[in-house]
Amino acid sequence: FEDAFANVRKTVDASEAEFRALERNLRQMSLETRTGANELAVIMGVAGQLGIRGVENLTNFTRTIDQLTVATTLTGEEGAKNLARLMNIMQESMGNVDRLGAAIVDLGNNFASTETEILNMSLRIAGAGKTIGLTTSEVLDLATALSDVGIRAEMGGSAISRVMINMANAVAQG
């Protein structure tokens, strides 16, 4: 655990009291889930690396990623990076991480796409979506629809982004 928590110390700017709180939160969380404190510390280290700050935000982000890892096709470290990147692109508040996670789970449960496919496609179209004024939920919805019809994020994300930008430009030009 000390080795894993060293990465948290390296990536998070916090006081000693805050580090003690983070350590305590990780150990407590590991008692409440099937994920060990070491794996949770890795997720928290990724969160710190991606700019998430504050004991509450780091703890909530780590808990949400852990829950997504248990309940979906997302994996801990990769899921943490992708979710944090999506939140960054869409300028989503870190206080909404649990709602965003719940939305991804709901879409994955009710449509033909997996949570990983939805998140990957969302990342591909988020920049264009933000540019044309889409909300995070609209980006997730569009990503789900695109993934459901078999468009792969690697191939279709760029093309769809260009179409969205071209449509927004055409509307702006009348």
PDB file of C-alpha atoms in Angstrom, residues 11-161:
ATOM      1  CA  THR A  11       0.523  13.397  -8.266  1.00  0.00           C
ATOM      2  CA  VAL A  12      -1.629  15.169  -5.675  1.00  0.00           C
ATOM      3  CA  ASP A  13      -0.836  18.562  -4.194  1.00  0.00           C
ATOM      4  CA  ALA A  14      -2.090  18.266  -0.611  1.00  0.00           C
ATOM      5  CA  SER A  15      -1.133  18.940   2.988  1.00  0.00           C
ATOM      6  CA  GLU A  16      -0.089  16.162   5.371  1.00  0.00           C
ATOM      7  CA  ALA A  17      -3.527  16.294   7.011  1.00  0.00           C
ATOM      8  CA  GLU A  18      -5.160  15.864   3.592  1.00  0.00           C
ATOM      9  CA  PHE A  19      -2.874  12.947   2.737  1.00  0.00           C
ATOM     10  CA  ARG A  20      -3.836  11.286   6.035  1.00  0.00           C
ATOM     11  CA  ALA A  21      -7.514  11.790   5.145  1.00  0.00           C
ATOM     12  CA  LEU A  22      -6.969  10.349   1.655  1.00  0.00           C
ATOM     13  CA  GLU A  23      -5.150   7.330   3.081  1.00  0.00           C
ATOM     14  CA  ARG A  24      -7.901   6.776   5.645  1.00  0.00           C
ATOM     15  CA  ASN A  25     -10.558   7.090   2.904  1.00  0.00           C
ATOM     16  CA  LEU A  26      -8.780   4.558   0.689  1.00  0.00           C
ATOM     17  CA  ARG A  27      -8.426   2.040   3.506  1.00  0.00           C
ATOM     18  CA  GLN A  28     -12.094   2.478   4.490  1.00  0.00           C
ATOM     19  CA  MET A  29     -13.228   2.168   0.873  1.00  0.00           C
ATOM     20  CA  SER A  30     -11.269  -1.077   0.509  1.00  0.00           C
ATOM     21  CA  LEU A  31     -13.308  -2.531   3.386  1.00  0.00           C
ATOM     22  CA  GLU A  32     -16.559  -1.622   1.633  1.00  0.00           C
ATOM     23  CA  THR A  33     -15.767  -3.079  -1.782  1.00  0.00           C
ATOM     24  CA  ARG A  34     -14.004  -6.037  -3.336  1.00  0.00           C
ATOM     25  CA  THR A  35     -11.195  -3.758  -4.541  1.00  0.00           C
ATOM     26  CA  GLY A  36      -8.038  -3.620  -2.461  1.00  0.00           C
ATOM     27  CA  ALA A  37      -6.502  -0.414  -1.149  1.00  0.00           C
ATOM     28  CA  ASN A  38      -3.559  -0.787  -3.556  1.00  0.00           C
ATOM     29  CA  GLU A  39      -5.810  -0.753  -6.643  1.00  0.00           C
ATOM     30  CA  LEU A  40      -7.810   2.141  -5.217  1.00  0.00           C
ATOM     31  CA  ALA A  41      -4.593   4.102  -4.653  1.00  0.00           C
ATOM     32  CA  VAL A  42      -3.642   3.556  -8.303  1.00  0.00           C
ATOM     33  CA  ILE A  43      -6.994   5.021  -9.387  1.00  0.00           C
ATOM     34  CA  MET A  44      -6.541   7.968  -7.031  1.00  0.00           C
ATOM     35  CA  GLY A  45      -3.030   8.525  -8.378  1.00  0.00           C
ATOM     36  CA  VAL A  46      -4.422   8.702 -11.912  1.00  0.00           C
ATOM     37  CA  ALA A  47      -7.056  11.178 -10.713  1.00  0.00           C
ATOM     38  CA  GLY A  48      -4.339  13.376  -9.234  1.00  0.00           C
ATOM     39  CA  GLN A  49      -2.285  13.114 -12.407  1.00  0.00           C
ATOM     40  CA  LEU A  50      -5.280  14.310 -14.423  1.00  0.00           C
ATOM     41  CA  GLY A  51      -5.781  17.371 -12.244  1.00  0.00           C
ATOM     42  CA  ILE A  52      -8.478  16.352  -9.799  1.00  0.00           C
ATOM     43  CA  ARG A  53      -7.951  18.184  -6.512  1.00  0.00           C
ATOM     44  CA  GLY A  54      -9.407  18.095  -3.030  1.00  0.00           C
ATOM     45  CA  VAL A  55      -9.969  15.215  -0.622  1.00  0.00           C
ATOM     46  CA  GLU A  56     -13.692  14.978  -1.375  1.00  0.00           C
ATOM     47  CA  ASN A  57     -13.267  15.129  -5.164  1.00  0.00           C
ATOM     48  CA  LEU A  58     -10.445  12.568  -5.170  1.00  0.00           C
ATOM     49  CA  THR A  59     -12.387  10.228  -2.891  1.00  0.00           C
ATOM     50  CA  ASN A  60     -15.626  10.521  -4.886  1.00  0.00           C
ATOM     51  CA  PHE A  61     -13.820  10.048  -8.185  1.00  0.00           C
ATOM     52  CA  THR A  62     -11.993   6.961  -6.884  1.00  0.00           C
ATOM     53  CA  ARG A  63     -15.227   5.501  -5.469  1.00  0.00           C
ATOM     54  CA  THR A  64     -17.092   6.109  -8.737  1.00  0.00           C
ATOM     55  CA  ILE A  65     -14.371   4.502 -10.857  1.00  0.00           C
ATOM     56  CA  ASP A  66     -14.266   1.545  -8.479  1.00  0.00           C
ATOM     57  CA  GLN A  67     -18.029   1.100  -8.764  1.00  0.00           C
ATOM     58  CA  LEU A  68     -17.830   1.360 -12.557  1.00  0.00           C
ATOM     59  CA  THR A  69     -15.046  -1.231 -12.603  1.00  0.00           C
ATOM     60  CA  VAL A  70     -17.151  -3.655 -10.565  1.00  0.00           C
ATOM     61  CA  ALA A  71     -20.425  -3.105 -12.444  1.00  0.00           C
ATOM     62  CA  THR A  72     -19.335  -2.462 -16.041  1.00  0.00           C
ATOM     63  CA  THR A  73     -16.803  -3.278 -18.741  1.00  0.00           C
ATOM     64  CA  LEU A  74     -14.596  -0.323 -17.744  1.00  0.00           C
ATOM     65  CA  THR A  75     -11.265  -1.094 -16.127  1.00  0.00           C
ATOM     66  CA  GLY A  76      -9.831   0.902 -13.224  1.00  0.00           C
ATOM     67  CA  GLU A  77      -6.868   2.866 -14.556  1.00  0.00           C
ATOM     68  CA  GLU A  78      -8.112   3.193 -18.138  1.00  0.00           C
ATOM     69  CA  GLY A  79     -11.637   4.030 -17.004  1.00  0.00           C
ATOM     70  CA  ALA A  80     -10.277   6.676 -14.641  1.00  0.00           C
ATOM     71  CA  LYS A  81      -8.221   8.317 -17.384  1.00  0.00           C
ATOM     72  CA  ASN A  82     -11.030   8.294 -19.920  1.00  0.00           C
ATOM     73  CA  LEU A  83     -13.707   9.543 -17.540  1.00  0.00           C
ATOM     74  CA  ALA A  84     -11.474  12.344 -16.255  1.00  0.00           C
ATOM     75  CA  ARG A  85     -10.590  13.343 -19.825  1.00  0.00           C
ATOM     76  CA  LEU A  86     -14.260  13.458 -20.805  1.00  0.00           C
ATOM     77  CA  MET A  87     -15.046  15.595 -17.774  1.00  0.00           C
ATOM     78  CA  ASN A  88     -12.145  17.888 -18.674  1.00  0.00           C
ATOM     79  CA  ILE A  89     -13.218  18.307 -22.282  1.00  0.00           C
ATOM     80  CA  MET A  90     -16.833  18.948 -21.346  1.00  0.00           C
ATOM     81  CA  GLN A  91     -15.775  21.174 -18.411  1.00  0.00           C
ATOM     82  CA  GLU A  92     -17.931  19.059 -16.128  1.00  0.00           C
ATOM     83  CA  SER A  93     -17.760  19.689 -12.389  1.00  0.00           C
ATOM     84  CA  MET A  94     -15.955  16.988 -10.405  1.00  0.00           C
ATOM     85  CA  GLY A  95     -18.959  17.018  -8.098  1.00  0.00           C
ATOM     86  CA  ASN A  96     -20.923  15.393 -10.932  1.00  0.00           C
ATOM     87  CA  VAL A  97     -18.641  12.368 -11.347  1.00  0.00           C
ATOM     88  CA  ASP A  98     -21.129  10.029  -9.659  1.00  0.00           C
ATOM     89  CA  ARG A  99     -23.990  11.255 -11.885  1.00  0.00           C
ATOM     90  CA  LEU A 100     -21.858  10.889 -14.983  1.00  0.00           C
ATOM     91  CA  GLY A 101     -20.931   7.353 -13.937  1.00  0.00           C
ATOM     92  CA  ALA A 102     -24.600   6.528 -13.308  1.00  0.00           C
ATOM     93  CA  ALA A 103     -25.550   7.889 -16.734  1.00  0.00           C
ATOM     94  CA  ILE A 104     -22.937   5.720 -18.453  1.00  0.00           C
ATOM     95  CA  VAL A 105     -24.142   2.640 -16.542  1.00  0.00           C
ATOM     96  CA  ASP A 106     -27.782   3.390 -17.412  1.00  0.00           C
ATOM     97  CA  LEU A 107     -26.967   3.781 -21.102  1.00  0.00           C
ATOM     98  CA  GLY A 108     -24.902   0.581 -21.054  1.00  0.00           C
ATOM     99  CA  ASN A 109     -27.741  -1.321 -19.370  1.00  0.00           C
ATOM    100  CA  ASN A 110     -30.464  -0.093 -21.719  1.00  0.00           C
ATOM    101  CA  PHE A 111     -28.766  -0.078 -25.108  1.00  0.00           C
ATOM    102  CA  ALA A 112     -26.672  -2.461 -27.204  1.00  0.00           C
ATOM    103  CA  SER A 113     -23.358  -0.688 -26.484  1.00  0.00           C
ATOM    104  CA  THR A 114     -21.062  -1.439 -23.583  1.00  0.00           C
ATOM    105  CA  GLU A 115     -19.986   1.259 -21.172  1.00  0.00           C
ATOM    106  CA  THR A 116     -16.466   1.133 -22.610  1.00  0.00           C
ATOM    107  CA  GLU A 117     -17.765   1.682 -26.153  1.00  0.00           C
ATOM    108  CA  ILE A 118     -19.935   4.579 -24.986  1.00  0.00           C
ATOM    109  CA  LEU A 119     -17.091   6.259 -23.118  1.00  0.00           C
ATOM    110  CA  ASN A 120     -14.624   5.761 -25.997  1.00  0.00           C
ATOM    111  CA  MET A 121     -17.033   7.224 -28.564  1.00  0.00           C
ATOM    112  CA  SER A 122     -17.871  10.076 -26.169  1.00  0.00           C
ATOM    113  CA  LEU A 123     -14.182  10.943 -25.964  1.00  0.00           C
ATOM    114  CA  ARG A 124     -13.922  10.984 -29.764  1.00  0.00           C
ATOM    115  CA  ILE A 125     -16.834  13.385 -30.253  1.00  0.00           C
ATOM    116  CA  ALA A 126     -16.621  15.459 -27.057  1.00  0.00           C
ATOM    117  CA  GLY A 127     -14.406  18.209 -28.500  1.00  0.00           C
ATOM    118  CA  ALA A 128     -16.724  18.844 -31.431  1.00  0.00           C
ATOM    119  CA  GLY A 129     -19.750  18.440 -29.190  1.00  0.00           C
ATOM    120  CA  LYS A 130     -18.465  21.047 -26.755  1.00  0.00           C
ATOM    121  CA  THR A 131     -17.619  23.375 -29.645  1.00  0.00           C
ATOM    122  CA  ILE A 132     -21.170  23.268 -31.017  1.00  0.00           C
ATOM    123  CA  GLY A 133     -22.771  23.572 -27.566  1.00  0.00           C
ATOM    124  CA  LEU A 134     -23.804  20.023 -26.695  1.00  0.00           C
ATOM    125  CA  THR A 135     -24.135  19.093 -23.031  1.00  0.00           C
ATOM    126  CA  THR A 136     -22.347  16.115 -21.526  1.00  0.00           C
ATOM    127  CA  SER A 137     -25.556  14.080 -21.526  1.00  0.00           C
ATOM    128  CA  GLU A 138     -26.144  14.908 -25.206  1.00  0.00           C
ATOM    129  CA  VAL A 139     -22.606  13.766 -26.053  1.00  0.00           C
ATOM    130  CA  LEU A 140     -23.195  10.514 -24.139  1.00  0.00           C
ATOM    131  CA  ASP A 141     -26.554  10.005 -25.895  1.00  0.00           C
ATOM    132  CA  LEU A 142     -25.072  10.601 -29.342  1.00  0.00           C
ATOM    133  CA  ALA A 143     -22.117   8.344 -28.550  1.00  0.00           C
ATOM    134  CA  THR A 144     -24.500   5.587 -27.470  1.00  0.00           C
ATOM    135  CA  ALA A 145     -26.590   5.911 -30.641  1.00  0.00           C
ATOM    136  CA  LEU A 146     -23.494   5.820 -32.844  1.00  0.00           C
ATOM    137  CA  SER A 147     -22.043   2.822 -31.017  1.00  0.00           C
ATOM    138  CA  ASP A 148     -25.383   1.004 -31.153  1.00  0.00           C
ATOM    139  CA  VAL A 149     -25.419   1.077 -34.942  1.00  0.00           C
ATOM    140  CA  GLY A 150     -21.938  -0.393 -35.087  1.00  0.00           C
ATOM    141  CA  ILE A 151     -19.807   2.698 -35.666  1.00  0.00           C
ATOM    142  CA  ARG A 152     -16.453   2.160 -33.965  1.00  0.00           C
ATOM    143  CA  ALA A 153     -14.977   5.107 -32.084  1.00  0.00           C
ATOM    144  CA  GLU A 154     -11.614   4.849 -33.821  1.00  0.00           C
ATOM    145  CA  MET A 155     -13.145   5.000 -37.281  1.00  0.00           C
ATOM    146  CA  GLY A 156     -16.329   7.009 -36.920  1.00  0.00           C
ATOM    147  CA  GLY A 157     -15.540   9.481 -34.159  1.00  0.00           C
ATOM    148  CA  SER A 158     -13.512  11.820 -36.341  1.00  0.00           C
ATOM    149  CA  ALA A 159     -15.983  11.659 -39.223  1.00  0.00           C
ATOM    150  CA  ILE A 160     -18.964  12.391 -36.975  1.00  0.00           C
ATOM    151  CA  SER A 161     -17.049  15.261 -35.362  1.00  0.00           C
TER     152      SER A 161
END
